[in-house]
Amino acid sequence: MLVEKVCPYVLRGPRDSLEILAFKHPLAGCQLVKGTLEPGERVVDGALRELAEEAGLVGTVGSGVSWSSLNIADGQLWHFVPVDVPPQPDHFAFFCADDGGHRFAFRWWPLRDGPGPDWHEIYRRALNEIRARQP
């Protein structure tokens, strides 16, 4: 059975120097916001919910590209949704209650750089898909 994931991606900056919102998980490396789509939940609603739960941010669906991919993790269908949020600082922390609670350290990652060595493998794939879809 296929598990559906939602990945709200948040970009900022001019096209030639776009940055993406990412965070360092205290146990699992650098990641993007992502979570499981709940039964009966619309993809857009799931993306906005996950952004609020994992980053504490309230956003709206952005004008970028949305798509779905089977190329991120076996047995998973990932839905990518562009989300706009109010301006955020370069670095901020958020305590996420998932999995017993973790403090996530958020930062803006230069999209042109691609994933670094501290990125978890599935998020390397996700980031590379996002990079490939940007104009």
mmCIF file of N, CA and C in Angstrom:
data_model
loop_
_atom_site.group_PDB
_atom_site.id
_atom_site.type_symbol
_atom_site.label_atom_id
_atom_site.label_comp_id
_atom_site.label_asym_id
_atom_site.label_seq_id
_atom_site.Cartn_x
_atom_site.Cartn_y
_atom_site.Cartn_z
ATOM 1 N N MET A 1 0.844 -1.189 0.000
ATOM 2 C CA MET A 1 0.000 0.000 0.000
ATOM 3 C C MET A 1 0.888 1.251 0.000
ATOM 4 N N LEU A 2 0.537 2.190 -0.823
ATOM 5 C CA LEU A 2 1.290 3.423 -0.984
ATOM 6 C C LEU A 2 0.964 4.401 0.152
ATOM 7 N N VAL A 3 1.989 4.969 0.775
ATOM 8 C CA VAL A 3 1.820 5.990 1.808
ATOM 9 C C VAL A 3 2.008 7.346 1.144
ATOM 10 N N GLU A 4 1.052 8.243 1.366
ATOM 11 C CA GLU A 4 1.133 9.572 0.755
ATOM 12 C C GLU A 4 1.744 10.568 1.731
ATOM 13 N N LYS A 5 2.753 11.295 1.246
ATOM 14 C CA LYS A 5 3.445 12.314 2.027
ATOM 15 C C LYS A 5 3.204 13.674 1.392
ATOM 16 N N VAL A 6 3.214 14.711 2.217
ATOM 17 C CA VAL A 6 3.099 16.077 1.719
ATOM 18 C C VAL A 6 4.356 16.842 2.121
ATOM 19 N N CYS A 7 4.866 17.619 1.193
ATOM 20 C CA CYS A 7 6.076 18.403 1.418
ATOM 21 C C CYS A 7 5.801 19.847 0.996
ATOM 22 N N PRO A 8 5.438 20.704 1.963
ATOM 23 C CA PRO A 8 5.257 22.111 1.632
ATOM 24 C C PRO A 8 6.627 22.769 1.505
ATOM 25 N N TYR A 9 6.950 23.266 0.334
ATOM 26 C CA TYR A 9 8.258 23.905 0.185
ATOM 27 C C TYR A 9 8.091 25.417 0.121
ATOM 28 N N VAL A 10 8.958 26.109 0.868
ATOM 29 C CA VAL A 10 8.910 27.561 0.997
ATOM 30 C C VAL A 10 10.197 28.129 0.418
ATOM 31 N N LEU A 11 10.054 29.002 -0.564
ATOM 32 C CA LEU A 11 11.201 29.636 -1.212
ATOM 33 C C LEU A 11 11.188 31.134 -0.926
ATOM 34 N N ARG A 12 12.376 31.726 -0.952
ATOM 35 C CA ARG A 12 12.469 33.191 -0.851
ATOM 36 C C ARG A 12 13.629 33.669 -1.721
ATOM 37 N N GLY A 13 13.550 34.947 -2.072
ATOM 38 C CA GLY A 13 14.638 35.563 -2.814
ATOM 39 C C GLY A 13 14.384 35.631 -4.303
ATOM 40 N N PRO A 14 15.300 36.328 -5.009
ATOM 41 C CA PRO A 14 15.190 36.434 -6.473
ATOM 42 C C PRO A 14 15.526 35.098 -7.141
ATOM 43 N N ARG A 15 15.050 34.912 -8.360
ATOM 44 C CA ARG A 15 15.230 33.646 -9.094
ATOM 45 C C ARG A 15 16.672 33.170 -9.169
ATOM 46 N N ASP A 16 17.619 34.096 -9.299
ATOM 47 C CA ASP A 16 19.008 33.688 -9.455
ATOM 48 C C ASP A 16 19.693 33.340 -8.134
ATOM 49 N N SER A 17 19.003 33.548 -7.016
ATOM 50 C CA SER A 17 19.591 33.178 -5.718
ATOM 51 C C SER A 17 18.508 32.707 -4.747
ATOM 52 N N LEU A 18 17.616 31.851 -5.239
ATOM 53 C CA LEU A 18 16.538 31.322 -4.400
ATOM 54 C C LEU A 18 17.088 30.545 -3.206
ATOM 55 N N GLU A 19 16.380 30.657 -2.086
ATOM 56 C CA GLU A 19 16.678 29.873 -0.887
ATOM 57 C C GLU A 19 15.417 29.110 -0.505
ATOM 58 N N ILE A 20 15.622 27.936 0.107
ATOM 59 C CA ILE A 20 14.513 27.104 0.536
ATOM 60 C C ILE A 20 14.580 26.940 2.051
ATOM 61 N N LEU A 21 13.425 26.928 2.677
ATOM 62 C CA LEU A 21 13.357 26.735 4.124
ATOM 63 C C LEU A 21 13.686 25.280 4.441
ATOM 64 N N ALA A 22 14.671 25.077 5.302
ATOM 65 C CA ALA A 22 15.110 23.739 5.708
ATOM 66 C C ALA A 22 15.361 23.771 7.210
ATOM 67 N N PHE A 23 15.532 22.594 7.799
ATOM 68 C CA PHE A 23 15.839 22.564 9.228
ATOM 69 C C PHE A 23 16.764 21.405 9.548
ATOM 70 N N LYS A 24 17.447 21.544 10.673
ATOM 71 C CA LYS A 24 18.302 20.475 11.175
ATOM 72 C C LYS A 24 17.526 19.747 12.261
ATOM 73 N N HIS A 25 17.277 18.464 12.000
ATOM 74 C CA HIS A 25 16.631 17.600 12.977
ATOM 75 C C HIS A 25 17.720 17.160 13.958
ATOM 76 N N PRO A 26 17.453 17.186 15.263
ATOM 77 C CA PRO A 26 18.513 16.854 16.220
ATOM 78 C C PRO A 26 19.033 15.419 16.114
ATOM 79 N N LEU A 27 18.260 14.529 15.486
ATOM 80 C CA LEU A 27 18.677 13.130 15.376
ATOM 81 C C LEU A 27 18.863 12.647 13.951
ATOM 82 N N ALA A 28 18.381 13.397 12.960
ATOM 83 C CA ALA A 28 18.324 12.848 11.601
ATOM 84 C C ALA A 28 18.781 13.799 10.506
ATOM 85 N N GLY A 29 19.661 14.725 10.801
ATOM 86 C CA GLY A 29 20.244 15.553 9.759
ATOM 87 C C GLY A 29 19.339 16.640 9.225
ATOM 88 N N CYS A 30 19.796 17.248 8.140
ATOM 89 C CA CYS A 30 19.087 18.354 7.512
ATOM 90 C C CYS A 30 17.893 17.827 6.709
ATOM 91 N N GLN A 31 16.768 18.518 6.829
ATOM 92 C CA GLN A 31 15.525 18.046 6.223
ATOM 93 C C GLN A 31 14.678 19.200 5.709
ATOM 94 N N LEU A 32 13.621 18.821 5.004
ATOM 95 C CA LEU A 32 12.549 19.730 4.610
ATOM 96 C C LEU A 32 11.311 19.344 5.412
ATOM 97 N N VAL A 33 10.398 20.283 5.543
ATOM 98 C CA VAL A 33 9.132 19.960 6.203
ATOM 99 C C VAL A 33 8.406 18.922 5.360
ATOM 100 N N LYS A 34 7.909 17.879 6.026
ATOM 101 C CA LYS A 34 7.213 16.785 5.334
ATOM 102 C C LYS A 34 6.409 16.005 6.357
ATOM 103 N N GLY A 35 5.296 15.446 5.935
ATOM 104 C CA GLY A 35 4.507 14.611 6.834
ATOM 105 C C GLY A 35 3.547 13.737 6.054
ATOM 106 N N THR A 36 2.830 12.920 6.773
ATOM 107 C CA THR A 36 1.893 11.981 6.166
ATOM 108 C C THR A 36 0.534 12.636 5.953
ATOM 109 N N LEU A 37 -0.007 12.451 4.777
ATOM 110 C CA LEU A 37 -1.347 12.930 4.453
ATOM 111 C C LEU A 37 -2.356 12.112 5.253
ATOM 112 N N GLU A 38 -3.262 12.781 5.928
ATOM 113 C CA GLU A 38 -4.270 12.093 6.729
ATOM 114 C C GLU A 38 -5.403 11.582 5.841
ATOM 115 N N PRO A 39 -6.080 10.501 6.250
ATOM 116 C CA PRO A 39 -7.179 9.947 5.440
ATOM 117 C C PRO A 39 -8.231 11.018 5.126
ATOM 118 N N GLY A 40 -8.578 11.140 3.859
ATOM 119 C CA GLY A 40 -9.595 12.088 3.422
ATOM 120 C C GLY A 40 -9.124 13.535 3.331
ATOM 121 N N GLU A 41 -7.880 13.798 3.682
ATOM 122 C CA GLU A 41 -7.354 15.162 3.674
ATOM 123 C C GLU A 41 -6.907 15.550 2.266
ATOM 124 N N ARG A 42 -7.225 16.763 1.874
ATOM 125 C CA ARG A 42 -6.734 17.272 0.591
ATOM 126 C C ARG A 42 -5.241 17.555 0.710
ATOM 127 N N VAL A 43 -4.510 17.366 -0.388
ATOM 128 C CA VAL A 43 -3.060 17.563 -0.392
ATOM 129 C C VAL A 43 -2.693 18.965 0.099
ATOM 130 N N VAL A 44 -3.373 19.978 -0.400
ATOM 131 C CA VAL A 44 -3.076 21.361 -0.009
ATOM 132 C C VAL A 44 -3.284 21.546 1.495
ATOM 133 N N ASP A 45 -4.369 21.020 2.016
ATOM 134 C CA ASP A 45 -4.645 21.155 3.447
ATOM 135 C C ASP A 45 -3.577 20.437 4.274
ATOM 136 N N GLY A 46 -3.152 19.261 3.814
ATOM 137 C CA GLY A 46 -2.109 18.522 4.508
ATOM 138 C C GLY A 46 -0.784 19.272 4.519
ATOM 139 N N ALA A 47 -0.456 19.902 3.403
ATOM 140 C CA ALA A 47 0.793 20.661 3.313
ATOM 141 C C ALA A 47 0.781 21.836 4.285
ATOM 142 N N LEU A 48 -0.306 22.570 4.328
ATOM 143 C CA LEU A 48 -0.403 23.717 5.239
ATOM 144 C C LEU A 48 -0.398 23.258 6.696
ATOM 145 N N ARG A 49 -1.045 22.136 6.988
ATOM 146 C CA ARG A 49 -1.057 21.585 8.349
ATOM 147 C C ARG A 49 0.350 21.187 8.782
ATOM 148 N N GLU A 50 1.073 20.484 7.916
ATOM 149 C CA GLU A 50 2.422 20.038 8.259
ATOM 150 C C GLU A 50 3.356 21.224 8.495
ATOM 151 N N LEU A 51 3.233 22.279 7.697
ATOM 152 C CA LEU A 51 4.067 23.459 7.889
ATOM 153 C C LEU A 51 3.798 24.080 9.258
ATOM 154 N N ALA A 52 2.536 24.143 9.648
ATOM 155 C CA ALA A 52 2.192 24.687 10.970
ATOM 156 C C ALA A 52 2.702 23.783 12.091
ATOM 157 N N GLU A 53 2.555 22.465 11.940
ATOM 158 C CA GLU A 53 2.975 21.532 12.984
ATOM 159 C C GLU A 53 4.494 21.465 13.151
ATOM 160 N N GLU A 54 5.230 21.469 12.054
ATOM 161 C CA GLU A 54 6.676 21.268 12.127
ATOM 162 C C GLU A 54 7.486 22.557 12.193
ATOM 163 N N ALA A 55 6.915 23.667 11.697
ATOM 164 C CA ALA A 55 7.674 24.920 11.672
ATOM 165 C C ALA A 55 6.977 26.057 12.417
ATOM 166 N N GLY A 56 5.714 25.850 12.790
ATOM 167 C CA GLY A 56 4.978 26.895 13.472
ATOM 168 C C GLY A 56 4.571 28.034 12.566
ATOM 169 N N LEU A 57 4.564 27.793 11.253
ATOM 170 C CA LEU A 57 4.268 28.841 10.281
ATOM 171 C C LEU A 57 2.893 28.651 9.646
ATOM 172 N N VAL A 58 2.171 29.746 9.524
ATOM 173 C CA VAL A 58 0.899 29.740 8.820
ATOM 174 C C VAL A 58 1.159 30.311 7.437
ATOM 175 N N GLY A 59 0.831 29.520 6.429
ATOM 176 C CA GLY A 59 1.098 29.949 5.070
ATOM 177 C C GLY A 59 -0.119 29.824 4.181
ATOM 178 N N THR A 60 0.074 30.232 2.940
ATOM 179 C CA THR A 60 -0.942 30.086 1.901
ATOM 180 C C THR A 60 -0.275 29.416 0.711
ATOM 181 N N VAL A 61 -1.072 28.752 -0.095
ATOM 182 C CA VAL A 61 -0.515 28.082 -1.274
ATOM 183 C C VAL A 61 0.103 29.130 -2.186
ATOM 184 N N GLY A 62 1.331 28.871 -2.613
ATOM 185 C CA GLY A 62 2.064 29.808 -3.448
ATOM 186 C C GLY A 62 1.774 29.600 -4.923
ATOM 187 N N SER A 63 2.393 30.409 -5.736
ATOM 188 C CA SER A 63 2.148 30.364 -7.180
ATOM 189 C C SER A 63 3.126 29.454 -7.914
ATOM 190 N N GLY A 64 4.017 28.792 -7.196
ATOM 191 C CA GLY A 64 4.986 27.908 -7.836
ATOM 192 C C GLY A 64 4.360 26.616 -8.325
ATOM 193 N N VAL A 65 5.210 25.688 -8.684
ATOM 194 C CA VAL A 65 4.802 24.412 -9.270
ATOM 195 C C VAL A 65 4.446 23.401 -8.176
ATOM 196 N N SER A 66 3.322 22.707 -8.349
ATOM 197 C CA SER A 66 2.944 21.562 -7.503
ATOM 198 C C SER A 66 3.082 20.307 -8.341
ATOM 199 N N TRP A 67 3.500 19.215 -7.726
ATOM 200 C CA TRP A 67 3.606 17.940 -8.432
ATOM 201 C C TRP A 67 3.665 16.808 -7.426
ATOM 202 N N SER A 68 3.575 15.596 -7.928
ATOM 203 C CA SER A 68 3.684 14.397 -7.101
ATOM 204 C C SER A 68 4.791 13.517 -7.675
ATOM 205 N N SER A 69 5.472 12.764 -6.788
ATOM 206 C CA SER A 69 6.612 11.962 -7.208
ATOM 207 C C SER A 69 6.677 10.641 -6.454
ATOM 208 N N LEU A 70 7.005 9.598 -7.195
ATOM 209 C CA LEU A 70 7.262 8.272 -6.606
ATOM 210 C C LEU A 70 8.763 8.023 -6.460
ATOM 211 N N ASN A 71 9.593 9.037 -6.717
ATOM 212 C CA ASN A 71 11.050 8.870 -6.769
ATOM 213 C C ASN A 71 11.788 9.234 -5.487
ATOM 214 N N ILE A 72 11.078 9.455 -4.386
ATOM 215 C CA ILE A 72 11.745 9.905 -3.167
ATOM 216 C C ILE A 72 12.046 8.738 -2.225
ATOM 217 N N ALA A 73 11.046 7.927 -1.921
ATOM 218 C CA ALA A 73 11.227 6.794 -1.007
ATOM 219 C C ALA A 73 10.325 5.651 -1.451
ATOM 220 N N ASP A 74 10.813 4.437 -1.335
ATOM 221 C CA ASP A 74 10.028 3.258 -1.731
ATOM 222 C C ASP A 74 8.699 3.219 -0.979
ATOM 223 N N GLY A 75 7.630 2.945 -1.723
ATOM 224 C CA GLY A 75 6.310 2.806 -1.126
ATOM 225 C C GLY A 75 5.657 4.115 -0.733
ATOM 226 N N GLN A 76 6.245 5.248 -1.166
ATOM 227 C CA GLN A 76 5.699 6.555 -0.816
ATOM 228 C C GLN A 76 5.448 7.404 -2.060
ATOM 229 N N LEU A 77 4.318 8.104 -2.042
ATOM 230 C CA LEU A 77 4.005 9.102 -3.054
ATOM 231 C C LEU A 77 4.116 10.459 -2.376
ATOM 232 N N TRP A 78 5.078 11.258 -2.797
ATOM 233 C CA TRP A 78 5.294 12.583 -2.221
ATOM 234 C C TRP A 78 4.579 13.631 -3.061
ATOM 235 N N HIS A 79 3.838 14.508 -2.383
ATOM 236 C CA HIS A 79 3.162 15.637 -3.014
ATOM 237 C C HIS A 79 3.903 16.910 -2.603
ATOM 238 N N PHE A 80 4.418 17.638 -3.577
ATOM 239 C CA PHE A 80 5.138 18.881 -3.323
ATOM 240 C C PHE A 80 4.207 20.057 -3.578
ATOM 241 N N VAL A 81 4.123 20.961 -2.597
ATOM 242 C CA VAL A 81 3.215 22.108 -2.684
ATOM 243 C C VAL A 81 3.989 23.376 -2.335
ATOM 244 N N PRO A 82 4.015 24.379 -3.243
ATOM 245 C CA PRO A 82 4.673 25.640 -2.909
ATOM 246 C C PRO A 82 3.823 26.416 -1.901
ATOM 247 N N VAL A 83 4.473 26.956 -0.891
ATOM 248 C CA VAL A 83 3.751 27.698 0.144
ATOM 249 C C VAL A 83 4.452 29.034 0.372
ATOM 250 N N ASP A 84 3.644 30.081 0.487
ATOM 251 C CA ASP A 84 4.144 31.412 0.830
ATOM 252 C C ASP A 84 3.889 31.655 2.312
ATOM 253 N N VAL A 85 4.859 32.255 2.983
ATOM 254 C CA VAL A 85 4.729 32.618 4.394
ATOM 255 C C VAL A 85 5.167 34.069 4.551
ATOM 256 N N PRO A 86 4.759 34.721 5.644
ATOM 257 C CA PRO A 86 5.284 36.072 5.898
ATOM 258 C C PRO A 86 6.802 36.017 6.025
ATOM 259 N N PRO A 87 7.497 37.146 5.845
ATOM 260 C CA PRO A 87 8.960 37.157 5.976
ATOM 261 C C PRO A 87 9.416 36.531 7.289
ATOM 262 N N GLN A 88 10.477 35.731 7.201
ATOM 263 C CA GLN A 88 11.023 35.027 8.363
ATOM 264 C C GLN A 88 12.490 35.406 8.537
ATOM 265 N N PRO A 89 13.001 35.282 9.771
ATOM 266 C CA PRO A 89 14.423 35.560 9.987
ATOM 267 C C PRO A 89 15.302 34.517 9.302
ATOM 268 N N ASP A 90 16.582 34.800 9.221
ATOM 269 C CA ASP A 90 17.515 33.872 8.587
ATOM 270 C C ASP A 90 17.613 32.553 9.343
ATOM 271 N N HIS A 91 17.455 32.597 10.653
ATOM 272 C CA HIS A 91 17.510 31.401 11.503
ATOM 273 C C HIS A 91 16.428 31.526 12.567
ATOM 274 N N PHE A 92 15.736 30.424 12.858
ATOM 275 C CA PHE A 92 14.793 30.403 13.973
ATOM 276 C C PHE A 92 14.606 28.961 14.412
ATOM 277 N N ALA A 93 14.116 28.791 15.611
ATOM 278 C CA ALA A 93 13.889 27.450 16.159
ATOM 279 C C ALA A 93 12.406 27.264 16.428
ATOM 280 N N PHE A 94 11.981 26.010 16.341
ATOM 281 C CA PHE A 94 10.588 25.672 16.653
ATOM 282 C C PHE A 94 10.569 24.315 17.335
ATOM 283 N N PHE A 95 9.803 24.223 18.419
ATOM 284 C CA PHE A 95 9.646 22.950 19.109
ATOM 285 C C PHE A 95 8.470 22.218 18.484
ATOM 286 N N CYS A 96 8.748 21.084 17.855
ATOM 287 C CA CYS A 96 7.732 20.262 17.205
ATOM 288 C C CYS A 96 7.371 19.112 18.142
ATOM 289 N N ALA A 97 6.099 18.909 18.373
ATOM 290 C CA ALA A 97 5.649 17.886 19.317
ATOM 291 C C ALA A 97 5.705 16.464 18.743
ATOM 292 N N ASP A 98 5.916 16.311 17.434
ATOM 293 C CA ASP A 98 5.955 14.979 16.811
ATOM 294 C C ASP A 98 7.040 14.099 17.428
ATOM 295 N N ASP A 99 6.795 12.807 17.452
ATOM 296 C CA ASP A 99 7.785 11.806 17.871
ATOM 297 C C ASP A 99 8.398 12.107 19.231
ATOM 298 N N GLY A 100 7.580 12.533 20.170
ATOM 299 C CA GLY A 100 8.071 12.803 21.510
ATOM 300 C C GLY A 100 8.610 14.206 21.712
ATOM 301 N N GLY A 101 8.661 14.994 20.661
ATOM 302 C CA GLY A 101 9.086 16.390 20.741
ATOM 303 C C GLY A 101 10.540 16.596 20.385
ATOM 304 N N HIS A 102 10.769 17.545 19.490
ATOM 305 C CA HIS A 102 12.121 17.908 19.068
ATOM 306 C C HIS A 102 12.177 19.403 18.794
ATOM 307 N N ARG A 103 13.339 19.984 19.024
ATOM 308 C CA ARG A 103 13.566 21.383 18.685
ATOM 309 C C ARG A 103 14.253 21.399 17.318
ATOM 310 N N PHE A 104 13.569 21.956 16.330
ATOM 311 C CA PHE A 104 14.105 22.040 14.977
ATOM 312 C C PHE A 104 14.758 23.410 14.772
ATOM 313 N N ALA A 105 15.961 23.400 14.221
ATOM 314 C CA ALA A 105 16.694 24.636 13.938
ATOM 315 C C ALA A 105 16.529 24.964 12.456
ATOM 316 N N PHE A 106 15.715 25.954 12.159
ATOM 317 C CA PHE A 106 15.418 26.334 10.777
ATOM 318 C C PHE A 106 16.431 27.341 10.248
ATOM 319 N N ARG A 107 16.662 27.251 8.924
ATOM 320 C CA ARG A 107 17.529 28.180 8.213
ATOM 321 C C ARG A 107 17.117 28.172 6.742
ATOM 322 N N TRP A 108 17.665 29.104 5.999
ATOM 323 C CA TRP A 108 17.413 29.192 4.564
ATOM 324 C C TRP A 108 18.604 28.594 3.837
ATOM 325 N N TRP A 109 18.336 27.589 3.022
ATOM 326 C CA TRP A 109 19.383 26.875 2.304
ATOM 327 C C TRP A 109 19.426 27.383 0.866
ATOM 328 N N PRO A 110 20.604 27.803 0.365
ATOM 329 C CA PRO A 110 20.701 28.262 -1.028
ATOM 330 C C PRO A 110 20.356 27.116 -1.995
ATOM 331 N N LEU A 111 19.341 27.312 -2.791
ATOM 332 C CA LEU A 111 18.874 26.270 -3.693
ATOM 333 C C LEU A 111 19.935 25.898 -4.722
ATOM 334 N N ARG A 112 20.747 26.838 -5.131
ATOM 335 C CA ARG A 112 21.780 26.555 -6.136
ATOM 336 C C ARG A 112 22.862 25.608 -5.610
ATOM 337 N N ASP A 113 23.009 25.493 -4.279
ATOM 338 C CA ASP A 113 24.053 24.658 -3.691
ATOM 339 C C ASP A 113 23.726 23.167 -3.697
ATOM 340 N N GLY A 114 22.484 22.808 -3.794
ATOM 341 C CA GLY A 114 22.132 21.398 -3.670
ATOM 342 C C GLY A 114 22.327 20.935 -2.240
ATOM 343 N N PRO A 115 21.979 19.687 -1.940
ATOM 344 C CA PRO A 115 22.066 19.199 -0.562
ATOM 345 C C PRO A 115 23.511 19.016 -0.105
ATOM 346 N N GLY A 116 23.756 19.321 1.141
ATOM 347 C CA GLY A 116 25.073 19.135 1.734
ATOM 348 C C GLY A 116 25.216 17.734 2.308
ATOM 349 N N PRO A 117 26.394 17.418 2.844
ATOM 350 C CA PRO A 117 26.652 16.071 3.366
ATOM 351 C C PRO A 117 25.818 15.711 4.594
ATOM 352 N N ASP A 118 25.298 16.725 5.287
ATOM 353 C CA ASP A 118 24.497 16.433 6.474
ATOM 354 C C ASP A 118 23.009 16.245 6.167
ATOM 355 N N TRP A 119 22.648 16.240 4.881
ATOM 356 C CA TRP A 119 21.252 16.032 4.499
ATOM 357 C C TRP A 119 20.938 14.538 4.522
ATOM 358 N N HIS A 120 19.806 14.183 5.111
ATOM 359 C CA HIS A 120 19.304 12.805 5.093
ATOM 360 C C HIS A 120 19.007 12.427 3.641
ATOM 361 N N GLU A 121 19.232 11.180 3.279
ATOM 362 C CA GLU A 121 19.144 10.741 1.874
ATOM 363 C C GLU A 121 17.795 11.044 1.210
ATOM 364 N N ILE A 122 16.679 10.783 1.881
ATOM 365 C CA ILE A 122 15.400 11.043 1.202
ATOM 366 C C ILE A 122 15.203 12.535 0.961
ATOM 367 N N TYR A 123 15.754 13.365 1.847
ATOM 368 C CA TYR A 123 15.620 14.808 1.650
ATOM 369 C C TYR A 123 16.587 15.317 0.587
ATOM 370 N N ARG A 124 17.659 14.590 0.352
ATOM 371 C CA ARG A 124 18.533 14.912 -0.787
ATOM 372 C C ARG A 124 17.739 14.750 -2.076
ATOM 373 N N ARG A 125 17.013 13.623 -2.170
ATOM 374 C CA ARG A 125 16.205 13.378 -3.371
ATOM 375 C C ARG A 125 15.115 14.431 -3.518
ATOM 376 N N ALA A 126 14.443 14.746 -2.404
ATOM 377 C CA ALA A 126 13.362 15.734 -2.440
ATOM 378 C C ALA A 126 13.894 17.106 -2.853
ATOM 379 N N LEU A 127 15.012 17.512 -2.264
ATOM 380 C CA LEU A 127 15.595 18.797 -2.615
ATOM 381 C C LEU A 127 16.004 18.847 -4.081
ATOM 382 N N ASN A 128 16.573 17.784 -4.573
ATOM 383 C CA ASN A 128 16.968 17.758 -5.980
ATOM 384 C C ASN A 128 15.766 17.830 -6.907
ATOM 385 N N GLU A 129 14.644 17.211 -6.527
ATOM 386 C CA GLU A 129 13.425 17.354 -7.343
ATOM 387 C C GLU A 129 12.939 18.792 -7.353
ATOM 388 N N ILE A 130 12.951 19.430 -6.183
ATOM 389 C CA ILE A 130 12.512 20.827 -6.109
ATOM 390 C C ILE A 130 13.426 21.702 -6.958
ATOM 391 N N ARG A 131 14.729 21.499 -6.847
ATOM 392 C CA ARG A 131 15.696 22.264 -7.638
ATOM 393 C C ARG A 131 15.433 22.110 -9.138
ATOM 394 N N ALA A 132 15.124 20.883 -9.567
ATOM 395 C CA ALA A 132 14.900 20.608 -10.991
ATOM 396 C C ALA A 132 13.621 21.266 -11.518
ATOM 397 N N ARG A 133 12.673 21.546 -10.628
ATOM 398 C CA ARG A 133 11.386 22.104 -11.063
ATOM 399 C C ARG A 133 11.356 23.622 -11.073
ATOM 400 N N GLN A 134 12.406 24.256 -10.601
ATOM 401 C CA GLN A 134 12.406 25.719 -10.564
ATOM 402 C C GLN A 134 12.870 26.273 -11.903
ATOM 403 N N PRO A 135 12.230 27.373 -12.345
ATOM 404 C CA PRO A 135 12.598 27.970 -13.641
ATOM 405 C C PRO A 135 14.010 28.543 -13.641
#
